[in-house]
N, CA, C and O of each residue as an XYZ file, in Angstrom:
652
protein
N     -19.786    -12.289      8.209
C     -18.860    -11.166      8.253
C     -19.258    -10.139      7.200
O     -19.250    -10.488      6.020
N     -19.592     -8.949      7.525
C     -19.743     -7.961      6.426
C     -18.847     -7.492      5.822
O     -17.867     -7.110      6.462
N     -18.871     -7.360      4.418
C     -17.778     -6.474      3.116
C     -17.158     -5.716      4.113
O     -17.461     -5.523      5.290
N     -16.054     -5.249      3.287
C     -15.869     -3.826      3.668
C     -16.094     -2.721      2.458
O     -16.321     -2.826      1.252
N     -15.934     -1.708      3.285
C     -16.678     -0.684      2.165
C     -15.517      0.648      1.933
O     -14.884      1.067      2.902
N     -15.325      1.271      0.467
C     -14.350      1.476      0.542
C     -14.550      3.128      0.979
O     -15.661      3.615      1.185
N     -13.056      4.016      1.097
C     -13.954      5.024      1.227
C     -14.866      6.182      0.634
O     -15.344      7.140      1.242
N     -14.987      5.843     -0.736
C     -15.919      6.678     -1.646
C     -17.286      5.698     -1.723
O     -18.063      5.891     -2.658
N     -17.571      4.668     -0.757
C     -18.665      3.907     -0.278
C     -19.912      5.148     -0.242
O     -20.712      5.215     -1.175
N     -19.948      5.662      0.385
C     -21.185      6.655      0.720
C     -21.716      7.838     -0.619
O     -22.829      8.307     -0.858
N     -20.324      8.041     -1.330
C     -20.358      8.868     -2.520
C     -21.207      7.939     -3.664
O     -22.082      8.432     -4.376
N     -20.842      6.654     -3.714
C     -21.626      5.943     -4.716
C     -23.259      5.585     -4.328
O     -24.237      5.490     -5.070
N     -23.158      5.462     -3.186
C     -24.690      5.246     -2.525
C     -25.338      6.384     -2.758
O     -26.502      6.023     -2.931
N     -25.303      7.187     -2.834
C     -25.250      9.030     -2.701
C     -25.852      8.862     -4.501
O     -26.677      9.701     -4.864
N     -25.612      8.287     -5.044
C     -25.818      8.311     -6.874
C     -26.370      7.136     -6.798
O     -27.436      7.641     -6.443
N     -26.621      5.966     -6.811
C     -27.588      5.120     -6.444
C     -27.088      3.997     -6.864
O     -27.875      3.084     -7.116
N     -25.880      3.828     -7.011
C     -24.488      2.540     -7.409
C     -25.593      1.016     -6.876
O     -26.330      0.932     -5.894
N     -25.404      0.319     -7.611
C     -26.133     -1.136     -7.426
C     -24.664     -1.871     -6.764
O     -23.602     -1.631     -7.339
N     -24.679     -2.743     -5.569
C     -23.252     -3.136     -5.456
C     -23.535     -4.392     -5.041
O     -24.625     -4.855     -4.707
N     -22.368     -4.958     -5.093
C     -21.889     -6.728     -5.679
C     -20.827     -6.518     -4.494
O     -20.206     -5.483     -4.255
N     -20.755     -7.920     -3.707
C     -19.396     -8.283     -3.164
C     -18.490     -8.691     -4.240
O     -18.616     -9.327     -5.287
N     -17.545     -8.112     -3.630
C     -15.904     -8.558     -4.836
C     -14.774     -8.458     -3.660
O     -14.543     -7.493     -2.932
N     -14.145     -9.721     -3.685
C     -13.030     -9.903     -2.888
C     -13.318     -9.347     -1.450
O     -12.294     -8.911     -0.926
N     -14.171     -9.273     -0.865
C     -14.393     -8.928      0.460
C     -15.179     -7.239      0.542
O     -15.840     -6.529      1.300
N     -14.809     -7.246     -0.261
C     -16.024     -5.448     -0.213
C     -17.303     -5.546     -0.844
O     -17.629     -6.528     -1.511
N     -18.094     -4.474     -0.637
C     -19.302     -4.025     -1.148
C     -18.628     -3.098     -2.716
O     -17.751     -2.241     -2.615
N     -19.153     -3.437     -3.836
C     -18.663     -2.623     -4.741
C     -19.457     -2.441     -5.566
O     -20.242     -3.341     -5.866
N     -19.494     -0.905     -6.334
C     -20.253     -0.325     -6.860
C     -20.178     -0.954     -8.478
O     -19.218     -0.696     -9.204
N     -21.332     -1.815     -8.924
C     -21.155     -2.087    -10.462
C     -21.939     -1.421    -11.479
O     -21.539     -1.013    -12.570
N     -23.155     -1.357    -10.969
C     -23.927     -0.045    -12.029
C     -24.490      1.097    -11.185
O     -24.608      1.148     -9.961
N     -24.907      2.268    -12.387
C     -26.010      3.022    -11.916
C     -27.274      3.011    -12.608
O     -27.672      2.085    -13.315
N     -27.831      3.993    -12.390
C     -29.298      3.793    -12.802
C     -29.351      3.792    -14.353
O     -30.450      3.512    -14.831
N     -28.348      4.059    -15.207
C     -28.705      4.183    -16.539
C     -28.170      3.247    -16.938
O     -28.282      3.087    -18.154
N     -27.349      2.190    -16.160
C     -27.263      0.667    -16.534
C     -25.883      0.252    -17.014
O     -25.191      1.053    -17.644
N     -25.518     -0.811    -16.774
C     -23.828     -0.642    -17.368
C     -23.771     -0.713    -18.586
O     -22.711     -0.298    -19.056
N     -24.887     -1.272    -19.658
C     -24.300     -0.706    -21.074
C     -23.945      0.509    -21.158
O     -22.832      0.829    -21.575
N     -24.932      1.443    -20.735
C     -24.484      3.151    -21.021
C     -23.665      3.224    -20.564
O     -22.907      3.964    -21.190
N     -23.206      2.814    -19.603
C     -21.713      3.174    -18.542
C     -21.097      2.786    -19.846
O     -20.949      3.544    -20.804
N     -20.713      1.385    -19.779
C     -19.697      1.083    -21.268
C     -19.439      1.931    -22.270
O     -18.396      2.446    -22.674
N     -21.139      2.026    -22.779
C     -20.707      2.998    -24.238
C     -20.252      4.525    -23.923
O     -19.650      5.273    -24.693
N     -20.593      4.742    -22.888
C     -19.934      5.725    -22.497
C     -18.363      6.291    -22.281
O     -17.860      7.408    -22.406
N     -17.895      5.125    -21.937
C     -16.530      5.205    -21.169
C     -15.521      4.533    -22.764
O     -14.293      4.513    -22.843
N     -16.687      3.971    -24.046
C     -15.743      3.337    -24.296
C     -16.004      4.824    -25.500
O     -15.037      4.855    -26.261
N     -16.919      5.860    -25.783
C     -17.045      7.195    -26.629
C     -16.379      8.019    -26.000
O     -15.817      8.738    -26.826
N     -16.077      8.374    -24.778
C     -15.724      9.097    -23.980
C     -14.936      8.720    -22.796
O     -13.744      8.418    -22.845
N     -15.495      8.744    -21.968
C     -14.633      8.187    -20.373
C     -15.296      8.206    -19.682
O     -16.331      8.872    -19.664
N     -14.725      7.159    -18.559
C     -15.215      6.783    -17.688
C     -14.478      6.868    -16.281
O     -13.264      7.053    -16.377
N     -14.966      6.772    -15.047
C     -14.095      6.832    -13.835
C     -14.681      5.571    -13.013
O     -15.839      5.378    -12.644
N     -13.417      4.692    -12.818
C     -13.565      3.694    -11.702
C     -12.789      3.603    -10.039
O     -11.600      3.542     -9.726
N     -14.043      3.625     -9.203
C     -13.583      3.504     -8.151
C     -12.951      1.987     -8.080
O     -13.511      0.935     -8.388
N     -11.516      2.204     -7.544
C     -10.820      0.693     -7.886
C     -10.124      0.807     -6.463
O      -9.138      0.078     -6.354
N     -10.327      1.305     -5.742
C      -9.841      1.825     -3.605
C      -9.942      0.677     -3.396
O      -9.073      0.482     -2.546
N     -10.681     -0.757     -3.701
C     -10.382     -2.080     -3.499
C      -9.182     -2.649     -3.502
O      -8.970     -3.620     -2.774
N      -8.045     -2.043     -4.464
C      -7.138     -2.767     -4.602
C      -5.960     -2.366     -3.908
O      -5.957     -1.227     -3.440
N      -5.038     -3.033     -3.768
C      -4.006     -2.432     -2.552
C      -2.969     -1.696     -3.040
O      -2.289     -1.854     -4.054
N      -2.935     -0.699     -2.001
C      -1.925      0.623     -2.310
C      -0.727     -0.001     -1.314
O      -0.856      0.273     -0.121
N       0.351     -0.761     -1.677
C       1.601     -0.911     -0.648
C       2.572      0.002     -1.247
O       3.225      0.106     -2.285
N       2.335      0.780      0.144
C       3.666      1.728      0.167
C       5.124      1.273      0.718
O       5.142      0.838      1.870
N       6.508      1.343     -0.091
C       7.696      0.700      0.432
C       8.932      2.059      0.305
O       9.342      2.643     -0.698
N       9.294      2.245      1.805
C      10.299      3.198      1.357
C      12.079      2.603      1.605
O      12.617      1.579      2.025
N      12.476      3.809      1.114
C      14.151      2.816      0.409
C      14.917      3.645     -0.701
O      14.698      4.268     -1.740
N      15.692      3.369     -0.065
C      16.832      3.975     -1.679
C      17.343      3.308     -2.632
O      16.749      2.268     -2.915
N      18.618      3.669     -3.458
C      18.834      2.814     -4.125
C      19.161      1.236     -4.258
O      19.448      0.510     -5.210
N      18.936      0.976     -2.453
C      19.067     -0.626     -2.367
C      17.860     -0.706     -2.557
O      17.605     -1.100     -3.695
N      16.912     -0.486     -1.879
C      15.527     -0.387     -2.121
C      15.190     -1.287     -4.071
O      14.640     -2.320     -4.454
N      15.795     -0.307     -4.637
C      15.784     -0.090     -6.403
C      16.545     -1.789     -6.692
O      15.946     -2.643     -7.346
N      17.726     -1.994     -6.162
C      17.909     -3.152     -6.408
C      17.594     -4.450     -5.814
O      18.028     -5.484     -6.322
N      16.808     -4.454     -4.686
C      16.244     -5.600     -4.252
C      14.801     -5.960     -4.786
O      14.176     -7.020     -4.824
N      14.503     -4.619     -5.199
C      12.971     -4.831     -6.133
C      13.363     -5.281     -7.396
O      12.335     -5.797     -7.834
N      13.926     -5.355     -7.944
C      14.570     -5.844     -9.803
C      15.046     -7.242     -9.319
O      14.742     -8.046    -10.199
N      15.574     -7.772     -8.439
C      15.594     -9.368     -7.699
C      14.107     -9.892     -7.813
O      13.896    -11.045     -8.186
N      13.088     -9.033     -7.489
C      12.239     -9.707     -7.070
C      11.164     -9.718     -8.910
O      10.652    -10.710     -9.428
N      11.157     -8.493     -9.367
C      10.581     -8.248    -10.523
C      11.328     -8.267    -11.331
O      12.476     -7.825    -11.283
N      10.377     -9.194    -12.899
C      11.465     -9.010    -13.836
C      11.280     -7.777    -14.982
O      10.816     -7.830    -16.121
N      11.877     -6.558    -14.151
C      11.546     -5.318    -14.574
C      12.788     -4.541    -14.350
O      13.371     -4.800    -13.297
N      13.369     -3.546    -15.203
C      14.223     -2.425    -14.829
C      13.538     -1.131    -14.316
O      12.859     -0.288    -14.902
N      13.868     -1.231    -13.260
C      13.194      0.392    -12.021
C      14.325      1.304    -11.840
O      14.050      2.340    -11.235
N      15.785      1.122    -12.307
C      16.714      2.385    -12.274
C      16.678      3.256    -12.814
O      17.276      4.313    -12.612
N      15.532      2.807    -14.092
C      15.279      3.874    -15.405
C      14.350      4.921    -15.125
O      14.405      5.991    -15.731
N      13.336      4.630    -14.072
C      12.063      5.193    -14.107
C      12.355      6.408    -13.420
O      13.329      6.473    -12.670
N      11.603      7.364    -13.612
C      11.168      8.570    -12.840
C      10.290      8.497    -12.196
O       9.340      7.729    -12.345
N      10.449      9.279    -11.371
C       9.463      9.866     -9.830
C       8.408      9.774    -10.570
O       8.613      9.791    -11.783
N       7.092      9.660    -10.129
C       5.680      9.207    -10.977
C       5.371      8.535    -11.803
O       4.185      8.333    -12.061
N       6.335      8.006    -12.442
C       6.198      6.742    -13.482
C       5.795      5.586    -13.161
O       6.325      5.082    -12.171
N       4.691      4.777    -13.928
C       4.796      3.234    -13.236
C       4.833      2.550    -14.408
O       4.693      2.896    -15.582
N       5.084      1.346    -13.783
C       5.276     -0.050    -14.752
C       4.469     -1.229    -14.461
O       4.645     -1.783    -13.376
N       3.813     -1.579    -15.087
C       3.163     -2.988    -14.971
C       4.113     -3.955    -14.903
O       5.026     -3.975    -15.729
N       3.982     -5.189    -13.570
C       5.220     -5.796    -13.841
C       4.171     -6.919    -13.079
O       2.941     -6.896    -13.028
N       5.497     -8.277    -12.296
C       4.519     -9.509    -12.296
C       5.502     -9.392    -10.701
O       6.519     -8.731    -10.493
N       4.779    -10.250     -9.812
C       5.020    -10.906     -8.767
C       5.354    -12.393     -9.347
O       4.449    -13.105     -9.781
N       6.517    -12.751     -9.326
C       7.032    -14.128     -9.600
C       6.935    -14.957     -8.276
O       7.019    -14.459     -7.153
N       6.716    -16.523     -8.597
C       6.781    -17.292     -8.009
C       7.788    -18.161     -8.066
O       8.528    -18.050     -9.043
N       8.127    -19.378     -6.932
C       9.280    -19.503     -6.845
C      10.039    -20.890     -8.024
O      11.052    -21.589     -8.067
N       8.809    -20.671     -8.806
C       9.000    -21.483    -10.494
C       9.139    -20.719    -11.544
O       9.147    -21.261    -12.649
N       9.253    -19.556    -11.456
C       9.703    -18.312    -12.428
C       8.201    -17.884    -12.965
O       8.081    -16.936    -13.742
N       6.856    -18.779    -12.419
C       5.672    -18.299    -12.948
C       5.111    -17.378    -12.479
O       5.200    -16.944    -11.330
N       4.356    -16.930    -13.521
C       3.896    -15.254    -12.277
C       2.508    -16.105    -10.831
O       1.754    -17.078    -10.833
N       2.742    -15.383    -10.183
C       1.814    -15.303     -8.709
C       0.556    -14.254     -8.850
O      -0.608    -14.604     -8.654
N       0.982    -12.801     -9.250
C       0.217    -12.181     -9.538
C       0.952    -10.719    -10.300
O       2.149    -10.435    -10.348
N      -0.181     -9.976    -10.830
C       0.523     -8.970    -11.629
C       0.310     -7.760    -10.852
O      -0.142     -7.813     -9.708
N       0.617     -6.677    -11.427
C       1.104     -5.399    -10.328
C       1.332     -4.243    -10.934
O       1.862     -4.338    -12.041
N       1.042     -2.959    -10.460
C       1.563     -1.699    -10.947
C       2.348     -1.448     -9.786
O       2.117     -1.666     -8.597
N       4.066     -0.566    -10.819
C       5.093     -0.345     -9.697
C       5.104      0.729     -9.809
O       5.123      0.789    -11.038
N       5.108      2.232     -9.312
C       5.067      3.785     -9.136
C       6.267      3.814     -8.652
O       6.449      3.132     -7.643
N       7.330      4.529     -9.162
C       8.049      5.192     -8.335
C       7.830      6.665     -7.655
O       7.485      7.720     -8.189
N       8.116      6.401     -6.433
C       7.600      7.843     -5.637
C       8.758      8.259     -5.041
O       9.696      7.495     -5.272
N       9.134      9.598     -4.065
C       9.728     10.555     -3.548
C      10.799      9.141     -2.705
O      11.891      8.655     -3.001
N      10.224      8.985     -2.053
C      10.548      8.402     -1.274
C      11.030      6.511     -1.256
O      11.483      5.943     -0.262
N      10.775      5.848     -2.614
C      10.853      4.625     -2.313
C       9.508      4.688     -3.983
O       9.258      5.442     -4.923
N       8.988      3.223     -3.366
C       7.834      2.615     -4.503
C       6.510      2.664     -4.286
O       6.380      2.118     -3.190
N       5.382      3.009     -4.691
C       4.034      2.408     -4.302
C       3.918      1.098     -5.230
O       4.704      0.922     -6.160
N       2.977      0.268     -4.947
C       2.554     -1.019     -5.636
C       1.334     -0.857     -5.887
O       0.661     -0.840     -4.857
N       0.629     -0.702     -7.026
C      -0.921     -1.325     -6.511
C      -1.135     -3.102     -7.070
O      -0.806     -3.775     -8.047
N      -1.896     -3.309     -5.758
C      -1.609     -5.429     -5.697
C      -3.122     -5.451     -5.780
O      -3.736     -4.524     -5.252
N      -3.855     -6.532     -6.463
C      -4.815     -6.923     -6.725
C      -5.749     -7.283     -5.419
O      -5.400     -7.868     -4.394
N      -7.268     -6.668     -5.825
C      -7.351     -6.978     -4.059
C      -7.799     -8.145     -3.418
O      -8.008     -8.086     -2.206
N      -8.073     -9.716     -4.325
C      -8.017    -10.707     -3.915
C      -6.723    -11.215     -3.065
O      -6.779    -12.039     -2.152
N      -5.568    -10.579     -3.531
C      -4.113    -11.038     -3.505
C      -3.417    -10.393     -2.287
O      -2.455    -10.804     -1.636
N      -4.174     -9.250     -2.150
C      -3.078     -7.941     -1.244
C      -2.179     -8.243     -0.287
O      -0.983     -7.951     -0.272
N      -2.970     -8.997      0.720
C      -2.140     -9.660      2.070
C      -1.609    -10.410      1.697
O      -0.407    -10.182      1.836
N      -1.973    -12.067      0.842
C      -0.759    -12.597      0.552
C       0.425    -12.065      0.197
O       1.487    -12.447      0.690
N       0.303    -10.866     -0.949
C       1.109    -10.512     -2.049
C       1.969     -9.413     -0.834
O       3.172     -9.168     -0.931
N       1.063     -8.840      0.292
C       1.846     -7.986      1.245
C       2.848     -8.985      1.634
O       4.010     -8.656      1.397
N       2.617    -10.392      2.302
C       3.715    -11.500      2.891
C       4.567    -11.382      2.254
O       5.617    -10.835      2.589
N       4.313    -11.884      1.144
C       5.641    -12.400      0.304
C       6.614    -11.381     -0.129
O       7.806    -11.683     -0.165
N       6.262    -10.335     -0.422
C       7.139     -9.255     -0.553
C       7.915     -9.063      0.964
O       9.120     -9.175      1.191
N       6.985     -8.786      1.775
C       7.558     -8.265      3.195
C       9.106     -9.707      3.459
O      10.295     -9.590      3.755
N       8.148    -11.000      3.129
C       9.372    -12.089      3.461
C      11.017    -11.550      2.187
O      12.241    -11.516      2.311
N      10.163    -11.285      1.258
C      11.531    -11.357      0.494
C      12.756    -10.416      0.223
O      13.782    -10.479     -0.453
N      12.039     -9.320      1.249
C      12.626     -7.903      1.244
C      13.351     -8.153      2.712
O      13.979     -7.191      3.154
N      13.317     -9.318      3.475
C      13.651    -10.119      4.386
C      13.573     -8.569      5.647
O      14.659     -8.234      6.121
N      12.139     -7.650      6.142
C      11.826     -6.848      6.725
C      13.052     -5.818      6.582
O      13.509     -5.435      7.658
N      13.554     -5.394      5.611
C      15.156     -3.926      5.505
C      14.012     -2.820      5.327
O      14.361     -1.663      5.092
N      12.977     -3.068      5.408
C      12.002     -1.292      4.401
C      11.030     -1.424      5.510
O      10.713     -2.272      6.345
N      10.617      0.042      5.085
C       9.366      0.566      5.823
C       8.093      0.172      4.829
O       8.194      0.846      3.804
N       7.227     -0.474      4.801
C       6.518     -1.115      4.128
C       4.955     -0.852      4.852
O       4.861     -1.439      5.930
N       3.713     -0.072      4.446
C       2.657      0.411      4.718
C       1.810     -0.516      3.650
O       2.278     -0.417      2.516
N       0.777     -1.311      3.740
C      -0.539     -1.819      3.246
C      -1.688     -0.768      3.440
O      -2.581     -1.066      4.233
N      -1.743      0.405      2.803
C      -2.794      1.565      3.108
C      -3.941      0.945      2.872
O      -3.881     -0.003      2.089
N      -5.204      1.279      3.438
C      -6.460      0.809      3.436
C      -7.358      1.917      3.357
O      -8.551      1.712      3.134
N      -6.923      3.030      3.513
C      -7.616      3.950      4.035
C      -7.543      5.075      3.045
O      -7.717      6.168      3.585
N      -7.301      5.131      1.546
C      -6.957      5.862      0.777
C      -7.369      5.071     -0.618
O      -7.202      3.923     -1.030
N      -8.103      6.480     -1.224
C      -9.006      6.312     -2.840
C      -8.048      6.223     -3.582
O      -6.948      6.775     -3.545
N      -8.735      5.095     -4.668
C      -8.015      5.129     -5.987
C      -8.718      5.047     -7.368
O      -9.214      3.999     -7.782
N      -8.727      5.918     -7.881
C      -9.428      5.764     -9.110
C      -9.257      5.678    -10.537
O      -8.876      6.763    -10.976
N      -9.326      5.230    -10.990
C      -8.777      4.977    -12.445
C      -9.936      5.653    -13.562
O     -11.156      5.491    -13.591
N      -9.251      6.279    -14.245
C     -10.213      7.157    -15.806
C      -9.650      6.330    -17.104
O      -8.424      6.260    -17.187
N     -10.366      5.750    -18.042
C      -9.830      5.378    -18.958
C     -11.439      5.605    -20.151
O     -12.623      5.859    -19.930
N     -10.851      5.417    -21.043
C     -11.508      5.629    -22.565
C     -10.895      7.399    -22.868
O     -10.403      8.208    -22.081
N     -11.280      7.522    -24.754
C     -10.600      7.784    -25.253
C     -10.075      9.784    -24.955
O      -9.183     10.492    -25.424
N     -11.258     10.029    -23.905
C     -10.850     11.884    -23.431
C     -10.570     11.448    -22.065
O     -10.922     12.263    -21.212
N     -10.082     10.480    -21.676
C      -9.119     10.542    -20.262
C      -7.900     11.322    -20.108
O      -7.540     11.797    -19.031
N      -7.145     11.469    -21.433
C      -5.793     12.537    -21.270
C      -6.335     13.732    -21.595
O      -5.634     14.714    -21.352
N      -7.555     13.934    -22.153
C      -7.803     15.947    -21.933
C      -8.391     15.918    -20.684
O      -8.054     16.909    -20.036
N      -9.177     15.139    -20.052
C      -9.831     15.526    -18.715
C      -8.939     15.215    -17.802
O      -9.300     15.612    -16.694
N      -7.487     14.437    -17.797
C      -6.295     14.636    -16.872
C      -5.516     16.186    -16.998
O      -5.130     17.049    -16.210
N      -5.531     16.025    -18.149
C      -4.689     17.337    -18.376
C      -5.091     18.729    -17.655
O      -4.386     19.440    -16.938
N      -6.247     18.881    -18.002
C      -7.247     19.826    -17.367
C      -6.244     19.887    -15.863
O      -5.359     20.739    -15.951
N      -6.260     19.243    -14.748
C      -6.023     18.860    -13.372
C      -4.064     19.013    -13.050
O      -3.441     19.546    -12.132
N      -3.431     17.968    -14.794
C      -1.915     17.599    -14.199
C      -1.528     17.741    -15.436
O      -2.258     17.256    -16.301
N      -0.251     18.460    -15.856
C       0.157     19.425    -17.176
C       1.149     18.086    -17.652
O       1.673     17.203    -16.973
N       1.157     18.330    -18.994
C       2.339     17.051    -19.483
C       1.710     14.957    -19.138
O       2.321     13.918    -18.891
N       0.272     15.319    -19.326
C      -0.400     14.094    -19.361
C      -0.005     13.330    -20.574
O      -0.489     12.219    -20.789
């Protein structure tokens, strides 16, 4: 069975990305100047990771929505604002975590991003425990990228004001 490939697949081939299967995809781990430089790079400056591997579940809902997710996470989401997220855990049914998670609140309801070994399970178990009340999307088809080291908030800012 072949990877799948995500969709900034052709953009990294395009720069000459060396890629590794991870959790079922083809993924980009170095380029030509090698992942130390990547490192020291990202860890003097910044860096950008294609991370479109991992799952974007979209859940829409209102304020029941808000309280059937705080059942499930042990997190307060009444507090948050529209674009805010929280790192929180997928509990299991021994109070141990299952897996961990970013929670976004959006316009409409929550995004999740779920780890992408985990996604479909982690899609089940939510979908079971939300016992099907939400509109609930597993996007596949949409980039995600993450910037981190230490000029990631001037090169956000540049783009989105109040970084």
């Amino acid at each position: 069975m072949e990877n799948k490939k995500t969709v900034l697949y052709q953009l990294h081939k395009k720069f000459g990305a060396k890629f590794v299967p991870f959790a079922g995809y083809d993924m980009p781990i170095q380029y030509s100047d090698g992942i130390i430089e990547e490192h020291k790079t990202t860890r003097k400056k910044s860096g950008i990771f294609d991370v479109s591997h991992m799952g974007q579940l979209f859940i829409e809902g209102d304020d029941k929505l808000t309280e059937d997710l705080e059942k499930i996470f042990p997190i307060d989401l009444k507090g948050i604002s529209v674009n805010q997220s929280k790192y929180s855990f997928l509990m299991n049914e021994d109070a141990g975590i299952h897996d961990d998670l970013i929670i976004t609140k959006i316009d409409n309801g929550y995004m999740i991003i779920l780890n992408a070994a985990c996604k479909e399970e982690d899609f089940r178990i939510l979908d079971k425990l939300l016992q099907n009340k939400y509109k609930m999307k597993l996007n596949d088809d949409l980039s995600l990228v993450a910037i981190q080291g230490p000029n990631s908030s001037k090169i956000l800012e540049k783009f989105f004001n109040g970084v």
